[in-house]
């Protein structure tokens, strides 16, 4: 078992956003989380990555109790997140952003004497990642000047670059064109061979394509868990979420 | 906080221009001109120390005059009370500044924006108050009798302002190249990224606070070198050097010059100091003029004089 969330509760003021959530993720498994707007999916991700602290409940990662670890520590253990709302370095180019993220994979972030531009491994990696995320033609473009869909791709690229064990992808394809979405699905599929992935998506095609197991979150509570077939066949889910 | 400027070409060009001017003026200038160049060069070192943390970690310090003071007083004490050579004093001063900067930095780098400014201001003022009342540091009289490095064995007379100016220019160049190196290295990139989006640096496993503490401590060490050279230039130290307005003037210099390019800080220090000097000779409300000039630059000139040069460079292409 790679990740286990035990009885997670989280409220914002009087609003209960996560209600006794239990989730287990195995190594190299791809899990999907779906649910209507405001169900608490992004909040759940932030609790896993340490950006938000839950009110009660424990989190175990790799047999370590990480409940009291901050974001940086969890990231170093291998939890990486691509955010629903882009979180980029606006003045850095695509290549600069990726090489920057790679300084953490290669543990050289404290280096003060060797120019990053001359680091062969990091630059080769950066170019490969850029190719994977479809940004090869934009290496020298500043993040701020990228179109929204391309920014989404970079958002994902930064999350991949720091070489995580567990990838949390919060609506990675939102705002992308159908063509771009297809490419990203292909990429995530490839990544899922080596990484554990938890993915939040509204696009059910993406979820069915990628996730082996799907959790359905509704107003903070998990109301269903199963594979894509059982989700498709569940009346409860259809009625609550898919609105059919 | 505005952009860090990765324009290494302009950075180097501007440095070379300023360097040539100061070398020529130094060779052909009067005694006073040479002294003035040394002063500007030392102020440039101070401005660079402020520029480095403002642009890399997003830290605006209004207490950096404290490190100027630490450099100045420790140089005075080391060379007068302990007989340590002036050059070794300056080097030791760097270490002292780095260590004190690291200790202070460790406790304050988690602060953001205005809180960081206020805490550095408060620390600087506490130091200033202490210096004024300390008998050991000479109180309001300060300390005098500080000597310059002695290179007479290799035939160089440092009491000649010509040679001393070149000496401080060498220090400036050394610091300049150290900082450009760090800027392009992973730590520098992470610091720049922290200014842009510290949240994401945490999310990818960066040691946000450690990077900032290192930057702050390095900046403190550099400011200490400036303080050390400053007392060697003047031969005495006055506690006024540690007043917060000195830090404020340093910040004005980097805003006028343009934050983040290193060379811009040197240009800013040069321009502001010359204007200050010239105006204070002619009119007694010169501070007002500087104030308005400053407001004009903040409101209408993005990235200060450096930004202007960048736009000119683009037009010329
Ligand atoms: N920092 C916050 N302070 C107060 N309320 C918040 C905060 N963050 C989220 N919420 C609320 O918590 C609820 C869950 O939000 P969350 O972003 O987790 O939903 P979501 O499932 O990701 O929705 P979406 O599909 O729209 O992204 C919402 O009602 C939201 O308004
Ligand atoms: Mg969300």
XYZ file of C-alpha atoms and ligand atoms in Angstrom:
593
model
C 0.000 0.000 0.000
C 1.377 3.399 -0.977
C -1.115 5.869 0.392
C -3.839 5.534 2.942
C -6.189 8.223 4.187
C -7.932 7.312 7.420
C -11.134 9.093 8.429
C -10.236 12.482 7.028
C -12.474 15.342 8.110
C -12.148 18.940 7.017
C -14.405 21.923 7.495
C -14.178 25.527 6.364
C -16.015 27.347 9.106
C -19.424 25.767 9.299
C -19.160 23.986 5.952
C -18.029 20.391 6.154
C -15.995 19.811 3.006
C -14.588 16.359 3.733
C -16.577 13.919 5.783
C -14.853 10.796 7.090
C -12.995 10.094 3.875
C -11.062 6.826 3.582
C -8.960 6.175 0.511
C -6.334 3.571 -0.202
C -3.973 3.585 -3.133
C -1.665 0.766 -4.133
C 1.677 1.210 -5.777
C 1.503 1.979 -9.510
C -2.234 2.145 -9.412
C -4.217 4.806 -11.225
C -7.199 5.982 -9.256
C -9.915 8.347 -10.409
C -11.910 10.666 -8.222
C -15.095 12.150 -9.591
C -17.845 14.237 -8.123
C -19.907 17.349 -8.772
C -18.523 20.886 -8.436
C -17.727 21.745 -4.852
C -17.700 18.097 -3.760
C -14.308 18.583 -2.095
C -12.007 16.961 -4.646
C -9.431 19.754 -4.777
C -9.587 20.071 -1.000
C -8.861 16.363 -0.714
C -5.791 16.765 -2.932
C -4.563 19.690 -0.888
C -4.938 17.631 2.260
C -2.896 14.819 0.706
C -0.144 17.155 -0.495
C -0.097 19.104 2.752
C -1.275 22.436 1.359
C -4.204 22.206 3.752
C -4.312 20.564 7.144
C -7.252 18.274 7.860
C -9.151 18.714 11.127
C -8.987 15.051 12.057
C -7.709 11.852 10.482
C -4.335 10.343 9.573
C -2.393 10.032 6.352
C 0.140 7.295 5.716
C 2.492 7.321 2.755
C 4.977 4.546 2.122
C 4.369 3.229 5.652
C 5.238 6.601 7.156
C 2.753 8.654 9.087
C 2.942 11.967 7.240
C 0.020 13.591 9.018
C 2.229 16.270 10.527
C 4.583 16.769 7.581
C 4.427 20.042 5.689
C 4.117 20.310 1.896
C 7.847 20.497 1.259
C 8.545 17.357 3.252
C 5.755 15.421 1.571
C 6.976 16.536 -1.829
C 10.452 15.278 -1.003
C 8.974 11.912 -0.055
C 7.497 11.766 -3.545
C 4.058 13.372 -3.532
C 3.668 15.765 -6.399
C 0.639 17.737 -7.453
C -0.502 19.478 -10.582
C -2.980 22.109 -9.504
C -6.438 22.764 -10.879
C -5.571 26.447 -10.902
C -2.264 26.853 -12.741
C 0.631 27.530 -10.403
C 3.528 28.470 -12.673
C 6.558 30.728 -12.625
C 5.203 33.537 -14.804
C 8.525 35.085 -15.829
C 10.299 31.816 -16.572
C 10.339 30.131 -19.935
C 9.127 26.564 -20.354
C 12.683 25.318 -20.343
C 13.654 27.375 -17.318
C 10.605 26.119 -15.423
C 11.362 22.484 -16.190
C 15.087 22.708 -15.458
C 14.201 24.437 -12.200
C 11.868 21.622 -11.178
C 14.544 19.110 -12.171
C 17.040 20.617 -9.723
C 14.897 18.905 -7.097
C 14.904 15.560 -8.819
C 18.700 15.684 -9.069
C 19.153 17.144 -5.594
C 21.276 20.030 -6.782
C 19.069 22.893 -5.682
C 21.698 24.186 -3.245
C 24.404 24.346 -5.859
C 25.692 27.910 -6.224
C 28.547 27.545 -8.679
C 27.480 25.488 -11.669
C 25.296 27.170 -14.222
C 22.024 25.329 -14.645
C 22.169 25.921 -18.378
C 25.299 23.772 -18.553
C 23.892 20.798 -16.659
C 23.645 18.132 -19.372
C 21.402 15.631 -17.543
C 18.949 18.256 -16.466
C 18.761 19.882 -19.877
C 18.298 16.574 -21.663
C 15.560 15.632 -19.208
C 13.886 19.002 -19.621
C 13.795 18.644 -23.380
C 12.369 15.143 -23.091
C 9.672 16.244 -20.682
C 8.829 19.185 -22.927
C 8.390 16.717 -25.766
C 6.169 14.492 -23.609
C 3.907 17.339 -22.596
C 3.791 18.726 -26.113
C 5.745 21.906 -25.499
C 8.802 21.265 -27.644
C 8.015 24.281 -29.785
C 7.700 26.573 -26.798
C 10.930 25.953 -24.895
C 11.896 29.619 -24.937
C 8.402 31.024 -24.338
C 7.644 32.600 -20.977
C 4.940 30.802 -19.019
C 2.903 33.972 -18.860
C 2.811 34.199 -22.640
C 1.579 30.649 -23.220
C -2.029 30.003 -24.210
C -4.127 28.579 -21.400
C -4.101 25.012 -22.690
C -0.331 25.102 -23.030
C -0.028 26.446 -19.507
C -2.009 23.408 -18.349
C 0.541 21.209 -20.080
C 3.403 22.998 -18.344
C 1.573 22.685 -15.028
C 1.648 18.939 -15.539
C 5.250 19.002 -16.719
C 6.475 20.687 -13.554
C 4.670 18.081 -11.456
C 6.296 15.257 -13.401
C 9.767 16.802 -13.459
C 10.463 16.430 -9.765
C 10.272 12.667 -10.163
C 7.443 11.762 -7.815
C 6.200 8.391 -6.621
C 2.629 9.608 -6.391
C 1.157 12.100 -8.842
C -1.964 14.028 -7.906
C -3.547 15.428 -11.050
C -6.334 17.917 -10.497
C -8.313 18.185 -13.749
C -5.212 18.013 -15.944
C -7.099 18.303 -19.219
C -9.488 21.125 -18.286
C -9.190 23.885 -20.857
C -7.336 21.777 -23.419
C -8.492 21.170 -26.948
C -9.712 17.633 -27.781
C -6.447 17.000 -29.613
C -4.355 18.168 -26.666
C -6.527 16.100 -24.321
C -5.835 13.013 -26.387
C -2.099 13.630 -26.189
C -2.226 14.173 -22.443
C -4.233 10.975 -21.899
C -1.580 9.140 -23.847
C 1.102 10.695 -21.673
C -0.652 9.911 -18.397
C -1.195 6.361 -19.565
C 2.501 6.060 -20.207
C 3.292 7.587 -16.821
C 0.919 5.198 -15.074
C 3.244 2.319 -15.909
C 5.809 3.653 -13.473
C 3.962 6.072 -11.216
C 1.032 5.912 -8.860
C -1.542 8.393 -10.007
C -4.677 9.865 -8.519
C -6.629 11.882 -11.010
C -9.604 14.206 -10.619
C -11.522 14.825 -13.820
C -14.912 15.972 -14.981
C -14.325 14.455 -18.393
C -15.612 10.908 -17.860
C -13.923 9.652 -21.014
C -10.569 10.553 -19.496
C -11.462 8.791 -16.245
C -12.748 5.629 -17.931
C -9.691 5.537 -20.117
C -7.192 5.860 -17.290
C -8.531 4.854 -13.895
C -8.591 1.278 -12.713
C -10.593 2.244 -9.669
C -12.936 5.180 -9.206
C -14.108 6.918 -6.068
C -17.187 9.110 -6.204
C -17.203 12.082 -3.839
C -20.406 13.909 -3.120
C -20.656 16.833 -0.709
C -17.572 15.651 1.137
C -18.520 11.987 1.461
C -17.401 9.028 -0.599
C -20.598 7.519 -1.902
C -19.210 4.921 -4.237
C -16.077 2.976 -5.093
C -15.536 0.610 -7.977
C -14.152 0.069 -11.467
C -15.386 1.962 -14.490
C -17.920 -0.687 -15.370
C -19.572 -0.601 -11.972
C -19.569 3.201 -11.997
C -21.307 3.154 -15.355
C -23.855 0.704 -13.980
C -24.432 2.346 -10.628
C -27.787 4.034 -10.438
C -26.698 6.082 -7.447
C -23.762 7.567 -9.295
C -25.708 8.150 -12.464
C -28.314 10.007 -10.529
C -26.006 11.990 -8.249
C -23.325 12.945 -10.648
C -23.808 12.045 -14.231
C -27.349 13.303 -14.121
C -28.718 10.756 -16.533
C 8.426 43.189 -6.928
C 9.379 43.585 -10.559
C 11.275 41.287 -12.836
C 14.669 39.762 -12.462
C 16.532 40.476 -15.616
C 18.164 37.638 -17.449
C 19.855 39.869 -19.923
C 23.457 38.840 -19.415
C 24.604 40.774 -22.456
C 23.263 44.118 -21.310
C 24.339 43.289 -17.772
C 27.920 42.902 -18.912
C 27.806 45.860 -21.312
C 26.531 48.180 -18.616
C 29.152 46.930 -16.187
C 31.921 47.516 -18.709
C 30.692 51.021 -19.483
C 30.495 51.993 -15.817
C 33.842 50.355 -15.205
C 35.539 52.236 -18.038
C 34.114 55.548 -16.874
C 35.298 55.021 -13.343
C 38.740 53.870 -14.434
C 39.214 56.861 -16.718
C 37.855 59.294 -14.135
C 40.058 57.692 -11.552
C 43.201 58.015 -13.605
C 42.604 61.580 -14.765
C 40.567 62.886 -11.867
C 41.502 64.998 -8.899
C 42.140 63.731 -5.391
C 38.532 64.453 -4.603
C 37.195 62.672 -7.702
C 39.140 59.550 -6.804
C 37.794 59.579 -3.289
C 34.315 60.075 -4.685
C 34.700 57.080 -7.028
C 35.768 54.880 -4.153
C 32.714 56.037 -2.241
C 30.359 55.285 -5.142
C 31.935 51.886 -5.641
C 31.412 51.001 -1.994
C 27.817 52.192 -2.130
C 27.394 50.039 -5.237
C 28.496 46.992 -3.266
C 25.923 47.867 -0.620
C 23.229 48.367 -3.279
C 24.082 45.007 -4.846
C 23.615 43.293 -1.503
C 20.109 44.752 -1.266
C 19.363 44.011 -4.908
C 20.334 40.381 -4.538
C 17.782 39.534 -1.850
C 15.094 41.843 -3.225
C 15.203 40.236 -6.637
C 16.069 36.634 -5.757
C 14.093 35.896 -2.629
C 11.653 38.803 -2.775
C 13.079 40.162 0.488
C 13.134 43.929 0.937
C 15.364 44.837 3.855
C 15.193 48.184 5.630
C 17.730 47.019 8.174
C 20.742 46.361 6.012
C 22.621 49.368 7.373
C 23.081 47.137 10.397
C 25.349 44.877 8.347
C 27.153 47.898 6.989
C 27.715 48.756 10.638
C 28.733 45.239 11.576
C 31.328 45.310 8.813
C 32.540 48.750 9.767
C 32.768 48.198 13.522
C 34.243 44.728 13.337
C 36.893 45.988 10.929
C 37.714 48.821 13.304
C 37.890 46.551 16.332
C 39.781 43.752 14.604
C 42.430 46.035 13.196
C 42.749 48.473 16.113
C 42.194 46.259 19.171
C 43.536 43.001 17.816
C 46.109 44.173 15.333
C 44.699 42.060 12.537
C 45.724 43.262 9.085
C 43.137 45.404 7.290
C 42.751 42.928 4.439
C 42.191 40.021 6.825
C 39.790 42.228 8.755
C 37.696 42.761 5.639
C 37.691 39.045 4.922
C 36.790 38.231 8.547
C 34.088 40.833 8.364
C 32.523 38.921 5.498
C 32.422 35.765 7.602
C 31.006 37.658 10.588
C 28.305 39.206 8.393
C 27.445 35.828 6.881
C 27.149 34.151 10.271
C 25.054 36.903 11.849
C 22.989 37.109 8.654
C 22.352 33.377 8.789
C 21.232 33.513 12.409
C 18.922 36.480 11.802
C 17.814 35.083 8.457
C 16.863 31.782 10.045
C 14.305 33.575 12.206
C 12.875 36.075 9.735
C 12.809 34.562 6.245
C 9.381 33.038 6.774
C 7.948 36.567 6.919
C 6.349 38.012 3.819
C 6.320 41.459 2.252
C 5.573 44.252 4.653
C 6.241 42.092 7.726
C 9.738 41.337 6.530
C 10.359 45.040 5.922
C 9.081 46.009 9.366
C 11.074 43.370 11.219
C 14.316 44.240 9.416
C 13.623 47.898 10.143
C 13.090 47.152 13.835
C 16.254 45.036 14.052
C 18.268 47.747 12.341
C 16.945 50.407 14.677
C 17.723 48.285 17.726
C 21.265 47.873 16.472
C 21.499 51.598 15.792
C 20.307 52.437 19.305
C 22.752 49.976 20.815
C 25.690 51.335 18.825
C 24.937 54.856 19.997
C 25.029 53.854 23.652
C 27.870 51.343 23.554
C 31.087 52.622 25.125
C 32.971 49.764 23.581
C 31.970 51.017 20.107
C 32.717 54.622 20.948
C 29.099 55.705 21.384
C 28.079 58.724 19.358
C 31.727 59.593 18.676
C 32.350 56.406 16.778
C 35.860 55.068 16.261
C 38.741 56.652 14.417
C 42.241 55.686 13.424
C 41.293 52.857 11.079
C 44.000 52.103 8.574
C 43.909 50.869 5.007
C 45.548 47.660 3.798
C 49.301 47.956 3.379
C 50.709 46.735 0.080
C 53.862 48.830 0.226
C 55.978 45.678 -0.019
C 54.865 45.271 -3.604
C 55.198 48.984 -4.186
C 51.547 49.960 -3.890
C 50.618 52.913 -1.734
C 47.050 52.426 -0.576
C 46.854 55.849 1.003
C 46.810 57.235 -2.494
C 43.111 57.468 -3.415
C 43.975 56.323 -6.936
C 45.100 52.908 -5.751
C 42.463 52.602 -3.072
C 39.752 53.270 -5.661
C 41.115 50.487 -7.826
C 41.239 48.273 -4.769
C 37.532 48.718 -4.026
C 36.682 48.347 -7.720
C 38.352 44.937 -7.583
C 36.158 44.015 -4.643
C 33.088 45.124 -6.577
C 34.097 43.021 -9.559
C 34.708 39.959 -7.406
C 31.300 40.283 -5.771
C 29.658 40.960 -9.113
C 30.993 37.763 -10.624
C 30.155 35.730 -7.548
C 26.549 36.901 -7.701
C 26.130 36.417 -11.435
C 27.408 32.913 -10.945
C 24.900 32.239 -8.192
C 22.117 33.784 -10.257
C 22.642 31.288 -13.033
C 23.172 28.347 -10.687
C 20.352 26.172 -9.313
C 20.177 28.052 -6.011
C 19.791 31.378 -7.802
C 17.064 30.002 -10.020
C 15.200 28.631 -7.032
C 15.454 31.988 -5.301
C 14.092 33.742 -8.345
C 11.284 31.193 -8.512
C 10.448 31.825 -4.856
C 9.889 35.485 -5.640
C 7.558 34.519 -8.474
C 5.659 31.696 -6.782
C 7.018 30.376 -3.496
C 3.965 28.162 -3.109
C 4.984 26.059 -6.103
C 8.572 25.743 -4.946
C 7.229 24.204 -1.740
C 4.995 21.915 -3.748
C 7.948 20.498 -5.683
C 9.951 19.859 -2.549
C 12.155 22.940 -2.377
C 13.799 24.087 0.842
C 12.214 27.522 0.565
C 13.347 28.889 3.914
C 16.862 27.530 3.653
C 17.404 29.116 0.230
C 16.180 32.437 1.519
C 18.290 32.230 4.669
C 21.382 31.480 2.583
C 20.655 34.415 0.285
C 20.040 36.727 3.215
C 23.225 35.676 4.918
C 25.286 36.102 1.771
C 23.769 39.517 1.275
C 24.624 40.396 4.875
C 28.216 39.325 4.269
C 28.445 41.503 1.178
C 26.989 44.510 3.002
C 29.583 43.911 5.712
C 32.358 44.079 3.137
C 30.944 47.417 1.996
C 31.022 48.627 5.606
C 34.565 47.427 6.045
C 35.805 49.185 2.920
C 33.889 52.304 3.893
C 35.719 52.740 7.198
C 39.026 52.023 5.538
C 38.273 54.750 3.015
C 37.339 57.310 5.654
C 39.603 56.225 8.475
C 36.798 56.592 10.973
C 33.319 55.322 11.623
C 30.323 57.261 12.786
C 27.258 55.460 14.211
C 25.073 57.371 11.730
C 26.172 54.774 9.212
C 23.787 52.299 10.845
C 20.704 54.529 10.645
C 17.726 53.088 8.771
C 17.772 55.977 6.288
C 21.021 54.533 4.960
C 19.152 51.305 4.140
C 16.379 53.436 2.660
C 18.849 55.227 0.393
C 20.198 51.858 -0.688
C 16.695 50.792 -1.670
C 16.186 54.052 -3.567
C 19.380 53.309 -5.470
C 18.237 49.871 -6.595
C 14.762 51.062 -7.521
C 16.205 53.931 -9.564
C 18.727 51.604 -11.192
C 16.272 48.752 -11.685
C 15.997 45.696 -9.494
C 17.453 42.342 -10.383
C 20.173 42.987 -12.916
C 23.095 43.666 -10.524
C 24.531 46.167 -13.016
C 21.383 48.245 -12.574
C 22.135 48.499 -8.857
C 25.597 49.867 -9.638
C 24.112 52.372 -12.063
C 21.492 53.371 -9.492
C 24.079 53.849 -6.766
C 26.187 55.961 -9.106
C 23.380 58.180 -10.338
C 21.702 58.690 -6.973
C 24.956 59.439 -5.204
C 26.100 61.918 -7.823
C 22.738 63.704 -7.810
C 22.694 63.728 -4.014
C 26.135 65.198 -3.935
C 25.643 67.789 -6.646
C 22.253 68.915 -5.417
C 23.284 69.217 -1.799
C 25.961 71.646 -2.952
C 23.514 73.878 -4.805
C 20.250 73.799 -2.942
C 19.268 72.906 0.556
C 15.954 71.282 -0.338
C 17.673 68.645 -2.429
C 15.987 65.799 -0.560
C 12.691 67.035 -1.963
C 14.046 66.900 -5.495
C 15.344 63.379 -4.963
C 11.982 62.412 -3.508
C 10.089 63.644 -6.558
C 12.563 62.089 -8.935
C 12.126 58.827 -7.117
C 8.341 58.965 -7.278
C 8.569 59.728 -10.991
C 10.714 56.665 -11.603
C 8.481 54.367 -9.569
C 5.354 55.599 -11.335
C 6.529 56.034 -14.900
C 9.691 54.042 -15.511
C 9.244 50.333 -15.195
C 12.446 48.702 -14.015
C 14.163 52.042 -13.485
C 17.137 53.108 -15.594
C 17.887 49.493 -16.439
C 14.438 49.177 -18.000
C 15.142 52.291 -20.045
C 18.425 50.825 -21.292
C 16.684 47.571 -22.179
C 14.133 49.433 -24.259
C 16.897 51.351 -26.009
C 18.740 48.093 -26.644
C 15.603 46.625 -28.223
C 15.134 49.677 -30.458
C 18.721 49.469 -31.669
C 18.298 45.875 -32.782
N -9.950 27.968 1.351
C -11.283 27.775 1.412
N -12.027 28.470 2.300
C -13.372 28.279 2.395
N -14.049 27.423 1.637
C -13.381 26.703 0.716
C -11.955 26.840 0.554
N -11.555 26.010 -0.429
C -12.670 25.381 -0.850
N -13.765 25.786 -0.176
C -15.124 25.278 -0.348
O -15.078 23.896 -0.153
C -15.935 23.230 -1.056
C -15.148 22.191 -1.839
O -14.255 22.865 -2.704
P -13.267 22.084 -3.673
O -12.450 23.081 -4.397
O -12.545 21.050 -2.900
O -14.299 21.392 -4.638
P -14.015 20.549 -5.961
O -14.656 19.224 -5.763
O -12.602 20.565 -6.314
O -14.861 21.377 -7.023
P -14.561 21.645 -8.579
O -15.040 20.463 -9.306
O -15.368 22.854 -8.894
O -13.106 21.880 -8.723
C -16.564 24.293 -1.917
O -17.840 24.582 -1.389
C -15.646 25.472 -1.737
O -16.357 26.687 -1.858
Mg -11.456 21.268 -7.776
